Every structure is written in structure tokens, then in C-alpha cells.
Short mmCIF file of C-alpha atoms in Angstrom, two decimals:
data_model
loop_
_atom_site.label_atom_id
_atom_site.label_comp_id
_atom_site.label_asym_id
_atom_site.label_seq_id
_atom_site.Cartn_x
_atom_site.Cartn_y
_atom_site.Cartn_z
CA MET A 1 -66.10 346.50 138.85
CA GLN A 2 -65.10 349.70 140.49
CA ASN A 3 -67.13 350.65 143.58
CA THR A 4 -68.96 353.73 141.98
CA GLU A 5 -72.44 353.46 143.53
CA GLU A 6 -73.00 355.64 146.36
CA ILE A 7 -74.50 353.31 148.43
CA TRP A 8 -71.35 350.98 148.19
CA ARG A 9 -69.20 353.85 149.36
CA LEU A 10 -71.38 354.36 152.29
CA VAL A 11 -70.90 350.51 153.20
CA ASP A 12 -67.06 351.00 152.98
CA ALA A 13 -67.23 353.96 155.29
CA LYS A 14 -68.93 352.01 158.13
CA ALA A 15 -67.01 348.68 157.27
CA PRO A 16 -64.33 348.95 160.11
CA ASP A 17 -67.10 349.29 162.95
CA ALA A 18 -68.75 346.10 161.35
CA ILE A 19 -65.47 344.25 161.06
CA GLU A 20 -64.82 344.84 164.66
CA LEU A 21 -68.35 343.93 165.78
CA ALA A 22 -68.03 340.52 164.01
CA ASP A 23 -64.82 339.79 165.70
CA ARG A 24 -66.07 340.73 169.13
CA VAL A 25 -69.10 338.70 168.53
CA TRP A 26 -66.77 335.79 167.47
CA GLY A 27 -64.98 336.06 170.75
CA MET A 28 -68.16 335.66 173.04
CA PRO A 29 -70.20 332.66 171.52
CA GLU A 30 -73.29 332.32 172.94
CA LEU A 31 -76.02 329.81 172.43
CA CYS A 32 -79.60 329.72 171.56
CA TYR A 33 -81.65 332.64 173.53
CA ALA A 34 -78.54 333.16 175.73
CA GLU A 35 -76.92 335.75 173.34
CA VAL A 36 -76.95 338.39 176.08
CA ARG A 37 -73.51 339.97 175.55
CA SER A 38 -73.87 339.48 171.52
CA CYS A 39 -77.27 341.42 171.43
CA ALA A 40 -75.79 344.25 173.66
CA GLU A 41 -72.73 344.68 171.26
CA HIS A 42 -75.21 345.00 168.38
CA THR A 43 -77.38 347.40 170.45
CA ALA A 44 -74.62 349.51 171.34
CA LEU A 45 -73.62 349.83 167.64
CA LEU A 46 -77.20 350.70 166.60
CA GLU A 47 -77.23 353.47 169.16
CA GLN A 48 -73.78 354.74 167.94
CA HIS A 49 -75.01 354.82 164.50
CA GLY A 50 -78.08 356.79 165.50
CA PHE A 51 -80.94 354.35 165.10
CA ARG A 52 -84.03 354.28 167.28
CA VAL A 53 -83.64 350.97 169.21
CA THR A 54 -86.28 348.76 170.61
CA LYS A 55 -85.26 346.13 172.67
CA ASN A 56 -86.96 342.98 173.97
CA VAL A 57 -88.67 342.45 170.51
CA ALA A 58 -91.55 340.08 170.87
CA GLY A 59 -90.81 339.69 174.59
CA ILE A 60 -87.45 338.02 173.70
CA PRO A 61 -84.56 339.42 175.85
CA THR A 62 -82.07 338.95 173.17
CA ALA A 63 -83.90 340.36 170.02
CA VAL A 64 -83.36 343.89 169.17
CA MET A 65 -84.71 346.23 166.51
CA GLY A 66 -83.20 349.60 165.25
CA GLU A 67 -85.11 351.81 162.93
CA ALA A 68 -84.05 355.00 160.88
CA GLY A 69 -86.00 357.14 158.59
CA GLU A 70 -89.52 358.53 158.27
CA GLU A 71 -92.67 357.56 156.52
CA GLY A 72 -92.26 355.68 153.06
CA PRO A 73 -91.57 351.99 152.58
CA VAL A 74 -90.24 349.80 155.44
CA ILE A 75 -87.34 347.65 154.53
CA ALA A 76 -86.22 345.15 157.17
CA ILE A 77 -82.46 343.67 157.03
CA LEU A 78 -82.10 340.63 159.25
CA GLY A 79 -79.24 339.59 161.55
CA GLU A 80 -78.45 336.84 163.88
CA TYR A 81 -75.63 336.34 166.29
CA ASP A 82 -76.14 332.75 168.05
CA ALA A 83 -73.29 330.25 168.10
CA LEU A 84 -73.31 326.50 168.50
CA PRO A 85 -72.08 324.07 171.20
CA GLY A 86 -69.03 321.81 170.59
CA LEU A 87 -67.55 323.95 167.85
CA SER A 88 -64.81 326.16 169.71
CA ASN A 89 -61.63 326.74 167.69
CA GLU A 90 -58.46 328.95 167.65
CA ALA A 91 -59.02 331.62 164.89
CA GLY A 92 -56.87 331.68 161.91
CA VAL A 93 -55.31 328.21 162.05
CA ALA A 94 -55.95 325.05 159.96
CA GLU A 95 -55.83 322.40 162.78
CA HIS A 96 -58.48 321.77 165.49
CA LYS A 97 -57.45 323.77 168.53
CA PRO A 98 -60.53 324.15 170.82
CA LEU A 99 -60.18 327.14 173.13
CA PRO A 100 -60.56 327.04 176.81
CA GLY A 101 -64.20 327.57 177.91
CA ASP A 102 -67.56 325.90 177.54
CA GLY A 103 -66.62 324.69 173.93
CA SER A 104 -69.08 326.94 172.08
CA GLY A 105 -68.08 328.47 168.77
CA HIS A 106 -69.46 330.27 165.67
CA GLY A 107 -69.41 327.30 163.54
CA CYS A 108 -72.10 328.82 161.26
CA GLY A 109 -70.75 332.27 160.90
CA HIS A 110 -73.50 334.09 162.77
CA ASN A 111 -70.99 336.54 164.14
CA LEU A 112 -70.44 337.63 160.43
CA LEU A 113 -74.28 337.37 159.54
CA GLY A 114 -75.35 339.99 162.16
CA ALA A 115 -72.58 342.26 161.56
CA ALA A 116 -72.95 342.54 157.76
CA SER A 117 -76.63 342.89 158.00
CA LEU A 118 -76.29 345.91 160.60
CA LEU A 119 -73.64 347.37 158.19
CA ALA A 120 -76.08 347.30 155.25
CA ALA A 121 -78.90 348.80 157.49
CA SER A 122 -76.34 351.59 158.55
CA ALA A 123 -75.41 352.35 155.01
CA VAL A 124 -78.93 352.44 154.02
CA LYS A 125 -79.78 354.67 156.74
CA ASP A 126 -77.03 357.18 155.79
CA TRP A 127 -78.19 357.21 152.32
CA ILE A 128 -81.80 357.90 153.19
CA GLU A 129 -80.74 360.82 155.29
CA GLN A 130 -78.23 362.33 152.63
CA ASN A 131 -80.72 362.17 149.98
CA GLY A 132 -83.63 363.29 151.93
CA ILE A 133 -85.52 360.14 151.16
CA LYS A 134 -88.98 359.08 152.41
CA ALA A 135 -88.13 355.51 153.69
CA ARG A 136 -87.49 353.52 156.64
CA VAL A 137 -84.79 350.86 157.11
CA ARG A 138 -84.81 348.67 160.12
CA TYR A 139 -82.23 346.18 161.45
CA TYR A 140 -83.71 343.09 163.29
CA GLY A 141 -81.07 341.30 165.56
CA CYS A 142 -82.68 337.94 165.72
CA PRO A 143 -81.52 335.28 168.04
CA ALA A 144 -81.90 331.69 168.21
CA GLU A 145 -81.85 330.63 164.76
CA GLU A 146 -80.04 327.33 165.73
CA GLY A 147 -83.01 325.41 166.67
CA GLY A 148 -85.10 328.19 168.65
CA ALA A 149 -87.26 329.72 165.96
CA ALA A 150 -86.89 333.13 167.42
CA LYS A 151 -88.09 334.80 163.90
CA GLY A 152 -91.17 332.67 164.04
CA PHE A 153 -92.26 334.06 167.44
CA MET A 154 -91.22 337.49 166.25
CA VAL A 155 -93.61 337.07 163.19
CA ARG A 156 -96.37 335.58 165.38
CA GLU A 157 -96.25 338.59 167.61
CA GLY A 158 -96.43 341.05 164.87
CA ALA A 159 -92.98 342.20 164.75
CA PHE A 160 -93.15 342.29 160.82
CA ALA A 161 -96.60 343.47 160.60
CA ASP A 162 -95.91 346.68 158.86
CA VAL A 163 -92.72 345.64 157.08
CA ASP A 164 -92.95 346.06 153.11
CA MET A 165 -89.92 343.61 152.30
CA ALA A 166 -87.01 341.83 154.16
CA ILE A 167 -83.55 341.19 153.17
CA CYS A 168 -81.16 338.58 154.80
CA TRP A 169 -78.18 336.68 154.05
CA HIS A 170 -76.12 333.65 155.24
CA PRO A 171 -72.35 332.89 155.16
CA ALA A 172 -71.39 330.32 152.22
CA ALA A 173 -68.68 329.18 150.28
CA PHE A 174 -69.91 331.00 147.08
CA THR A 175 -71.66 334.34 146.32
CA GLY A 176 -75.16 334.14 144.88
CA VAL A 177 -78.73 334.44 145.48
CA ASN A 178 -79.91 331.81 148.06
CA GLU A 179 -82.30 329.32 146.30
CA ALA A 180 -85.53 329.52 148.30
CA VAL A 181 -85.82 325.97 149.36
CA SER A 182 -85.69 324.72 152.81
CA LEU A 183 -87.47 322.17 155.20
CA ALA A 184 -90.16 323.09 157.65
CA ASN A 185 -89.53 321.50 161.04
CA THR A 186 -90.54 321.14 164.56
CA ARG A 187 -89.07 320.06 167.80
CA ILE A 188 -91.18 318.06 170.00
CA ASP A 189 -90.39 316.57 173.38
CA PHE A 190 -91.96 313.15 174.21
CA SER A 191 -91.89 312.61 177.99
CA PHE A 192 -93.07 308.91 179.10
CA THR A 193 -94.04 307.93 182.58
CA GLY A 194 -94.24 304.56 183.96
CA ARG A 195 -93.52 302.99 187.27
CA SER A 196 -90.00 302.38 188.97
CA SER A 197 -89.23 299.21 190.46
CA HIS A 198 -86.45 296.85 191.64
CA ALA A 199 -85.26 295.38 188.29
CA ALA A 200 -84.32 292.06 189.76
CA ALA A 201 -86.60 291.35 192.87
CA ALA A 202 -89.81 292.85 191.13
CA PRO A 203 -89.44 293.37 187.55
CA GLU A 204 -93.13 292.52 187.21
CA LEU A 205 -94.18 295.69 188.85
CA GLY A 206 -92.20 298.14 186.79
CA ARG A 207 -93.42 299.78 183.86
CA SER A 208 -90.22 301.17 181.93
CA ALA A 209 -90.51 304.53 180.30
CA LEU A 210 -87.15 303.83 178.83
CA ASP A 211 -88.57 300.84 177.08
CA ALA A 212 -91.15 303.13 175.74
CA VAL A 213 -88.76 305.47 174.23
CA GLU A 214 -86.82 302.77 172.36
CA LEU A 215 -89.88 301.26 170.97
CA MET A 216 -90.89 304.59 169.83
CA ASN A 217 -87.45 304.96 168.17
CA VAL A 218 -87.90 301.57 166.63
CA GLY A 219 -91.17 302.47 165.29
CA VAL A 220 -90.06 305.80 163.90
CA ASN A 221 -86.96 303.93 162.14
CA TYR A 222 -89.42 301.62 160.44
CA MET A 223 -91.54 304.47 159.27
CA ARG A 224 -88.52 306.07 157.29
CA GLU A 225 -89.03 303.77 154.63
CA HIS A 226 -92.52 305.04 154.24
CA MET A 227 -92.22 308.79 154.25
CA PRO A 228 -91.02 311.39 151.31
CA SER A 229 -87.36 311.06 150.50
CA ASP A 230 -86.95 314.70 151.26
CA ALA A 231 -88.10 314.71 154.93
CA ARG A 232 -85.73 314.09 157.79
CA ILE A 233 -86.19 312.87 161.37
CA HIS A 234 -83.85 313.00 164.13
CA TYR A 235 -83.83 312.63 167.92
CA ALA A 236 -81.93 312.87 170.99
CA TYR A 237 -82.36 311.35 174.34
CA LEU A 238 -82.75 314.16 177.09
CA ASP A 239 -83.64 311.88 180.07
CA ALA A 240 -82.93 308.02 179.79
CA GLY A 241 -84.25 307.60 183.22
CA GLY A 242 -81.16 307.42 185.16
CA ILE A 243 -77.80 305.55 185.35
CA ALA A 244 -78.66 302.38 187.47
CA PRO A 245 -79.36 299.45 185.58
CA ASN A 246 -80.97 297.68 188.43
CA VAL A 247 -83.94 299.99 188.47
CA VAL A 248 -86.75 300.17 186.09
CA GLN A 249 -86.64 303.58 184.76
CA GLY A 250 -89.91 305.22 185.48
CA THR A 251 -89.52 308.43 183.32
CA ALA A 252 -87.66 309.15 180.20
CA LYS A 253 -87.67 311.83 177.72
CA VAL A 254 -86.79 312.13 174.11
CA ARG A 255 -86.70 315.24 171.68
CA TYR A 256 -87.48 314.81 167.99
CA LEU A 257 -86.99 317.09 165.16
CA ILE A 258 -89.01 316.42 162.24
CA ARG A 259 -88.68 318.10 158.91
CA ALA A 260 -90.67 318.05 155.77
CA ARG A 261 -90.57 319.99 152.50
CA ASP A 262 -93.56 322.36 153.47
CA LEU A 263 -95.90 322.86 156.42
CA VAL A 264 -98.56 320.37 155.04
CA GLY A 265 -96.23 317.59 154.84
CA LEU A 266 -94.78 318.35 158.18
CA ASN A 267 -98.21 318.22 159.84
CA GLN A 268 -98.73 314.84 158.14
CA LEU A 269 -95.55 313.47 159.39
CA VAL A 270 -95.77 315.07 162.83
CA ALA A 271 -99.19 313.06 163.12
CA ARG A 272 -97.51 309.77 162.16
CA VAL A 273 -94.85 310.24 164.84
CA ARG A 274 -97.37 311.17 167.51
CA LYS A 275 -99.17 307.87 166.78
CA ILE A 276 -95.97 305.79 167.09
CA ALA A 277 -95.35 307.45 170.47
CA ASP A 278 -98.90 306.38 171.57
CA GLY A 279 -98.34 303.04 170.40
CA ALA A 280 -95.11 302.75 172.39
CA ALA A 281 -97.00 304.01 175.39
CA LEU A 282 -99.59 301.26 174.94
CA MET A 283 -97.17 298.56 174.42
CA THR A 284 -95.24 299.34 177.77
CA GLU A 285 -98.38 300.54 179.84
CA THR A 286 -96.76 303.98 180.37
CA THR A 287 -98.30 307.06 179.47
CA VAL A 288 -96.68 309.77 177.27
CA THR A 289 -97.07 313.70 177.23
CA THR A 290 -95.85 316.05 174.31
CA LYS A 291 -94.64 319.66 174.19
CA VAL A 292 -93.71 321.53 171.30
CA VAL A 293 -90.40 323.40 171.69
CA SER A 294 -90.16 325.31 168.28
CA ALA A 295 -91.33 324.94 164.92
CA VAL A 296 -90.35 326.85 161.50
CA SER A 297 -91.79 327.20 157.98
CA ASN A 298 -90.20 326.44 154.68
CA LEU A 299 -88.94 329.34 152.71
CA LEU A 300 -91.05 331.07 150.25
CA ALA A 301 -89.42 332.41 147.18
CA ASN A 302 -89.93 335.99 145.67
CA THR A 303 -88.84 336.18 141.93
CA PRO A 304 -88.50 340.08 141.47
CA LEU A 305 -86.39 340.35 144.77
CA GLU A 306 -84.11 337.61 143.67
CA GLN A 307 -83.58 339.10 140.25
CA ALA A 308 -82.93 342.51 142.00
CA MET A 309 -80.44 340.87 144.14
CA TYR A 310 -78.89 339.06 141.54
CA ASP A 311 -78.45 342.10 139.58
CA ASN A 312 -76.63 343.87 142.18
CA MET A 313 -74.21 340.93 142.35
CA LEU A 314 -73.50 341.20 138.73
CA ARG A 315 -72.83 344.97 138.84
CA LEU A 316 -70.69 344.46 141.97
CA GLY A 317 -68.83 341.26 140.75
CA PRO A 318 -67.69 338.45 143.20
CA PRO A 319 -65.58 339.18 146.36
CA GLN A 320 -61.94 340.27 145.66
CA PHE A 321 -60.00 337.87 147.69
CA ASP A 322 -55.93 338.15 147.85
CA GLU A 323 -53.30 335.61 147.77
CA ALA A 324 -52.96 335.49 151.57
CA ASP A 325 -56.71 334.62 151.48
CA ARG A 326 -56.26 331.82 148.87
CA ASP A 327 -53.32 330.48 150.81
CA TYR A 328 -55.18 330.04 153.93
CA ALA A 329 -58.19 328.61 152.19
CA LYS A 330 -55.94 326.04 150.74
CA GLN A 331 -54.54 324.99 154.13
CA ILE A 332 -58.29 324.71 155.33
CA GLN A 333 -59.09 322.56 152.33
CA GLY A 334 -56.08 320.44 153.41
CA THR A 335 -58.13 319.38 156.36
CA LEU A 336 -61.03 318.39 154.25
CA SER A 337 -62.03 315.20 152.03
CA ASP A 338 -62.51 315.51 148.35
CA GLU A 339 -66.10 314.71 148.92
CA ASP A 340 -66.36 317.74 151.16
CA ILE A 341 -65.00 319.85 148.30
CA ALA A 342 -66.99 318.37 145.57
CA ALA A 343 -70.36 318.50 147.73
CA ALA A 344 -69.77 322.38 148.00
CA PHE A 345 -69.82 322.68 144.27
CA ARG A 346 -72.72 320.36 143.61
CA ARG A 347 -74.63 322.16 146.44
CA HIS A 348 -74.64 325.34 144.40
CA GLY A 349 -75.09 323.69 141.11
CA LEU A 350 -71.76 324.03 139.77
CA GLU A 351 -69.08 321.94 138.12
CA VAL A 352 -66.44 320.67 140.51
CA ASP A 353 -63.25 322.35 140.25
CA ARG A 354 -60.83 321.00 143.02
CA ASP A 355 -58.10 323.57 142.08
CA LYS A 356 -60.19 326.52 143.45
CA PRO A 357 -60.06 327.30 147.08
CA LEU A 358 -62.26 330.36 147.15
CA CYS A 359 -64.99 331.65 145.15
CA ASP A 360 -64.40 334.06 142.12
CA ILE A 361 -67.83 334.07 140.50
CA VAL A 362 -71.37 334.90 141.04
CA VAL A 363 -73.42 331.82 141.06
CA PRO A 364 -75.87 331.97 138.08
CA LEU A 365 -79.46 332.84 139.32
CA ASP A 366 -80.85 329.76 137.52
CA ALA A 367 -78.41 327.35 139.01
CA LYS A 368 -80.01 324.32 140.94
CA GLY A 369 -78.30 322.93 143.94
CA LYS A 370 -77.92 319.16 144.59
CA GLY A 371 -77.82 317.68 147.93
CA GLY A 372 -79.33 317.92 151.50
CA VAL A 373 -81.60 320.84 152.52
CA GLY A 374 -81.51 322.44 156.01
CA SER A 375 -84.01 324.54 157.86
CA THR A 376 -84.18 328.24 158.76
CA ASP A 377 -86.71 330.48 160.91
CA VAL A 378 -86.27 333.02 158.00
CA GLY A 379 -88.92 330.71 156.28
CA ASP A 380 -91.48 332.29 158.68
CA VAL A 381 -90.53 335.96 157.60
CA SER A 382 -90.71 334.89 154.06
CA TRP A 383 -94.44 333.76 154.60
CA ALA A 384 -95.28 337.22 156.39
CA VAL A 385 -93.48 339.53 154.04
CA PRO A 386 -91.68 339.31 150.42
CA THR A 387 -88.31 338.07 151.49
CA VAL A 388 -84.82 337.52 149.68
CA GLN A 389 -81.64 336.10 150.98
CA ALA A 390 -78.15 335.91 149.68
CA ARG A 391 -75.33 333.66 150.12
CA GLY A 392 -71.90 335.49 150.69
CA ALA A 393 -68.56 333.84 150.15
CA THR A 394 -66.98 334.23 153.54
CA TYR A 395 -64.96 330.83 153.59
CA ALA A 396 -62.94 328.12 151.81
CA ILE A 397 -64.78 325.76 149.52
CA GLY A 398 -65.46 322.70 150.94
CA THR A 399 -65.88 323.86 154.59
CA PRO A 400 -68.77 322.06 156.04
CA GLY A 401 -71.23 323.97 157.96
CA HIS A 402 -71.27 323.53 161.73
CA SER A 403 -67.55 322.67 161.65
CA TRP A 404 -64.46 323.81 163.62
CA GLN A 405 -63.15 324.79 160.39
CA LEU A 406 -65.87 327.31 160.03
CA THR A 407 -65.18 328.69 163.21
CA ALA A 408 -61.54 328.97 162.59
CA GLN A 409 -62.16 331.19 159.55
CA GLY A 410 -64.47 333.27 161.45
CA LYS A 411 -62.02 336.28 161.91
CA SER A 412 -59.96 335.68 158.71
CA GLY A 413 -59.40 338.22 155.96
CA ILE A 414 -61.75 335.91 153.84
CA ALA A 415 -64.61 336.60 156.42
CA HIS A 416 -64.00 340.12 156.57
CA LYS A 417 -63.93 340.72 152.81
CA GLY A 418 -67.09 338.57 152.42
CA LEU A 419 -69.03 340.37 154.96
CA VAL A 420 -68.42 343.87 153.50
CA HIS A 421 -69.09 342.58 150.04
CA VAL A 422 -72.58 340.90 151.01
CA ALA A 423 -73.47 343.90 152.90
CA LYS A 424 -73.02 345.91 149.56
CA ILE A 425 -75.35 343.63 148.02
CA MET A 426 -77.94 343.84 150.46
CA ALA A 427 -77.74 347.63 150.91
CA GLY A 428 -77.98 347.93 147.00
CA THR A 429 -81.14 345.63 146.91
CA ALA A 430 -82.69 347.77 149.62
CA VAL A 431 -81.82 351.01 147.72
CA ASP A 432 -83.09 349.53 144.62
CA ALA A 433 -86.44 348.65 146.21
CA ILE A 434 -86.73 352.16 147.61
CA THR A 435 -86.18 353.96 144.55
CA ASN A 436 -88.29 351.62 142.35
CA PRO A 437 -91.90 351.47 143.49
CA ASP A 438 -92.54 349.01 140.56
CA LEU A 439 -90.11 346.52 142.08
CA LEU A 440 -91.59 346.54 145.46
CA ALA A 441 -95.27 346.26 143.99
CA ALA A 442 -94.21 343.29 141.88
CA ALA A 443 -92.62 341.76 145.01
CA LYS A 444 -95.92 342.12 146.95
CA ALA A 445 -97.82 340.81 143.94
CA ASP A 446 -95.49 337.65 143.76
CA HIS A 447 -95.95 337.01 147.55
CA LYS A 448 -99.63 337.35 147.38
CA LYS A 449 -99.85 334.79 144.64
CA ARG A 450 -97.73 332.34 146.31
CA THR A 451 -99.80 332.68 149.65
CA ASP A 452 -103.35 332.95 148.22
CA ALA A 453 -103.64 329.32 147.84
CA HIS A 454 -101.97 328.40 151.09
CA PRO A 455 -102.32 331.19 153.67
CA TYR A 456 -99.71 331.50 156.21
CA VAL A 457 -100.39 329.81 159.50
CA CYS A 458 -97.75 330.02 162.06
CA PRO A 459 -96.58 326.31 162.84
CA LEU A 460 -95.99 327.38 166.55
CA PRO A 461 -98.97 326.52 168.74
CA PRO A 462 -100.43 329.64 170.56
CA ASP A 463 -99.60 328.34 173.93
CA VAL A 464 -95.99 327.78 173.08
CA THR A 465 -93.82 330.55 174.13
CA PRO A 466 -90.12 331.21 173.23
CA PRO A 467 -87.96 328.75 175.05
CA ILE A 468 -85.64 331.35 176.73
CA LYS A 469 -83.81 328.47 178.60
CA MET A 470 -83.26 325.88 175.89
CA SER A 471 -82.85 322.95 178.18
CA ALA A 472 -84.49 319.58 178.80
CA ASP A 473 -87.08 320.99 181.07
#
């Protein structure tokens, strides 16, 4: 379909700036809550485009908000720009070639995520101004989606209190409306304290904190048989007590990531894990303390907004990739397994087609994906305000999330075309909501109906602050 809608032309006009932003952020990968340069790049472009900028949103140094327009409904468009550790790779290749540096890389496409969302917000800003519309559009630059729950802290501090609806997206293999299914989760540090001693001369005097951690892990492993099949529990040692085997370890710390389908199920599972930790401490005559690091809610759907976004996708059609894009995607697929490729189709509820390297369709709105489910702090925004999320095709079908292959494609023609395409979808959805009060009213009614039975309660305890330094401390 030809790009005849005014808002899409406005997206195209600003697209070069957004593509350059995405590429710059790709080249400066920064981890959870440390996105100083990336946030500065987004802030500079917001200022260049004439937004009213608020820095240090919710007390988070790498969170920023840009606003344009006056009065009327407030439309939020959410962006992210954090990277991941261990996923560095040269761009534009189909082989594992980590770059010099700390090893971080944009293995989840967040360099594209923030840039496309800012592009959509900029286009809506221009549309509001050129048409004299009473409405406000905001771009929220949100850090630390990868484990830091920044949006949850932002919701808790009231950053979305006057927002009427929120729009966001995530890089994917296919274009479609995101199925609002995710796992609520929390990260909790369990710190055990015992008594050090000489492991040979006086073992009876020692009380091993490391033993306590290992017993806790064993207990949780036995619990896995007796928890919901869609729940997930992961753990990582933060402090194993030292490297000397002839010393009984007096301290040890383990971080648990606990996931469940919703907050009710999460809280039940957390209570059981805490009991296991207490039992491990009792068995080893140690003590245990806990510290919640982060927590996020499950996603809440919004049928009217999902239909509106899907209608924009149908009007626009799928991304228009070229032969060079398809050739590169085939090279990437050559590094993947058949199961990787099949899983990507199943995840979007589609029939497997191993001869298709790139998305050339819009995934039907009623498609039901199969496979594992992750977590996102967008979930907390969706409980606070009506929210809709797109999936935008920006990489070869079969590319695993959190992989070097995804990093390698982050500056490709595939990524750039997908970025602009999904920005048009988000901007078009925002314009529909602004020009159609009935749509916004229906979205709010849908949200109210979903939250009346289970009102939102932030899963972050009141005394937990944003872990600006995501360390083992």
C-alpha cells in the first residue's frame, strides 16, 4: 500500500535522524541503569526536535521524558535503550565476531526500540502542531528493562499518572500486535551468614553459608515438580563465599529470579521459596536475610487498542524488504538450527516455512503463539494505563532473542526498514486515538473492567529503590 497517510509521511521525514540515533546507540552498548550516553543521545534528539524535556524521571538518572502539545489527551510512546552483557558482535556479518571492549551488545534490539518510539513521537508532535490539534504526545526514554524494572519504579512514582494511553513495541521476527501475555517476576537476593573456620583442623566450629545456598537450591529444584507448569525459577551465585576450599565459607549470596503467570501466582511462589531458604538456614545453623532487587507485573491486554493497532498494520502492510535484506537474512539463518527457525513461527502462531528468511505478512490478530513466555516491565505500565504493544520485524526469522546474531543485525537494512515501519504503526495508532474519542473511551472502559476485579498493586516493596548500580551489593 502506498504511504498516503499524512502521519506516515511525517515519519518518513524524520526517519534519517532516528536511524542515525539507533546506529549510534548500537555503538555504545550500556547495561541496566548505566545508559548514560544512550540517554544523552535520546535527550539531545528530543531537544533538537523541540520537545519539552524532563530529565531524571522518577529519580532515575538515565530516564527521560519529552512532551509536546497542549491540553487534550496524553499519549505516551515508550522507548528503551539498554544493552546486554556478553553479546558483542561486529555488525553486518553472519559469524560470531565479538568486538573489543567489555563484551556488551544490543542483543535484544533496544537500540532500535528507543529510536523507533522517539521517531513515532516526533511525527505525532509534528502532526499535532501542523493541524492545530489539542493533544499531548510524550516520549518516555525508559532504562533497565533487562532486569531493572525501571518502568515499575516510574509507575510507582507517578510518572504515568496523567497519561491516557501508552504505546510501545519490541523488535521481532514478524510484524503483528503483541499478544499481551508475559510472566510477572521478581529478583530477590538471599544472603546467608554462618561462621568461618579451618575446614580440616576445626570443621565442627564452622557453619557453612555455602552449604545453606546449596541446600536452598536443592529444595527449590524439588519444588519445581509442584508448581504451575508456566512458572519459571532461575538462580545465580553472587558470592560463593571465597575460593579457598580449606575454609568453611562464612557468607554466601544467591540471586533468585522467580516468574509466574500473574502477580497472585508470583506472590504464592515467592512465599514458598522464602520458606525453603529459611529451612536451609535452619539445617545449617546459619541465618538468612533477603533483599528484593526488582519486580515486574504481567502484561494486561486492551482489546480496543489492539484492534486499532492491527487496523494500522493492515492499512500499511508488512515491511518492504529488498533482495539484499533477504540475502543477509539467509546468511544469518545459516548460523541457526532448524528448531530455531521453527520455534520463531510457532511463537507467533504460524505454520512453519523454512524457505522464508524475512517477514512478508502481518500476523493475524487472533493468532495464538506457542512456546515460552518472558517478562517485561511494560507490564506495570499496562496495569496503570491502557497499553498496546507492537511487534516489529527487524531481523531474520529464527534469530534467537539475546543472541550475537541479533546484535549483528542491529545496524542492517532489515533493522532500519523495520524501525521506520513500526514507527508508522505506532504513530498511526496514536493519531487514531487522538481523533477518535470513542476509541480512547473504549480503551479506558476495557482497562477498568480488567482492573476492577484485581486492582493494581505495585510488586515493588515501598522501601525498594531503583538499583542504579546493578551489582552483587
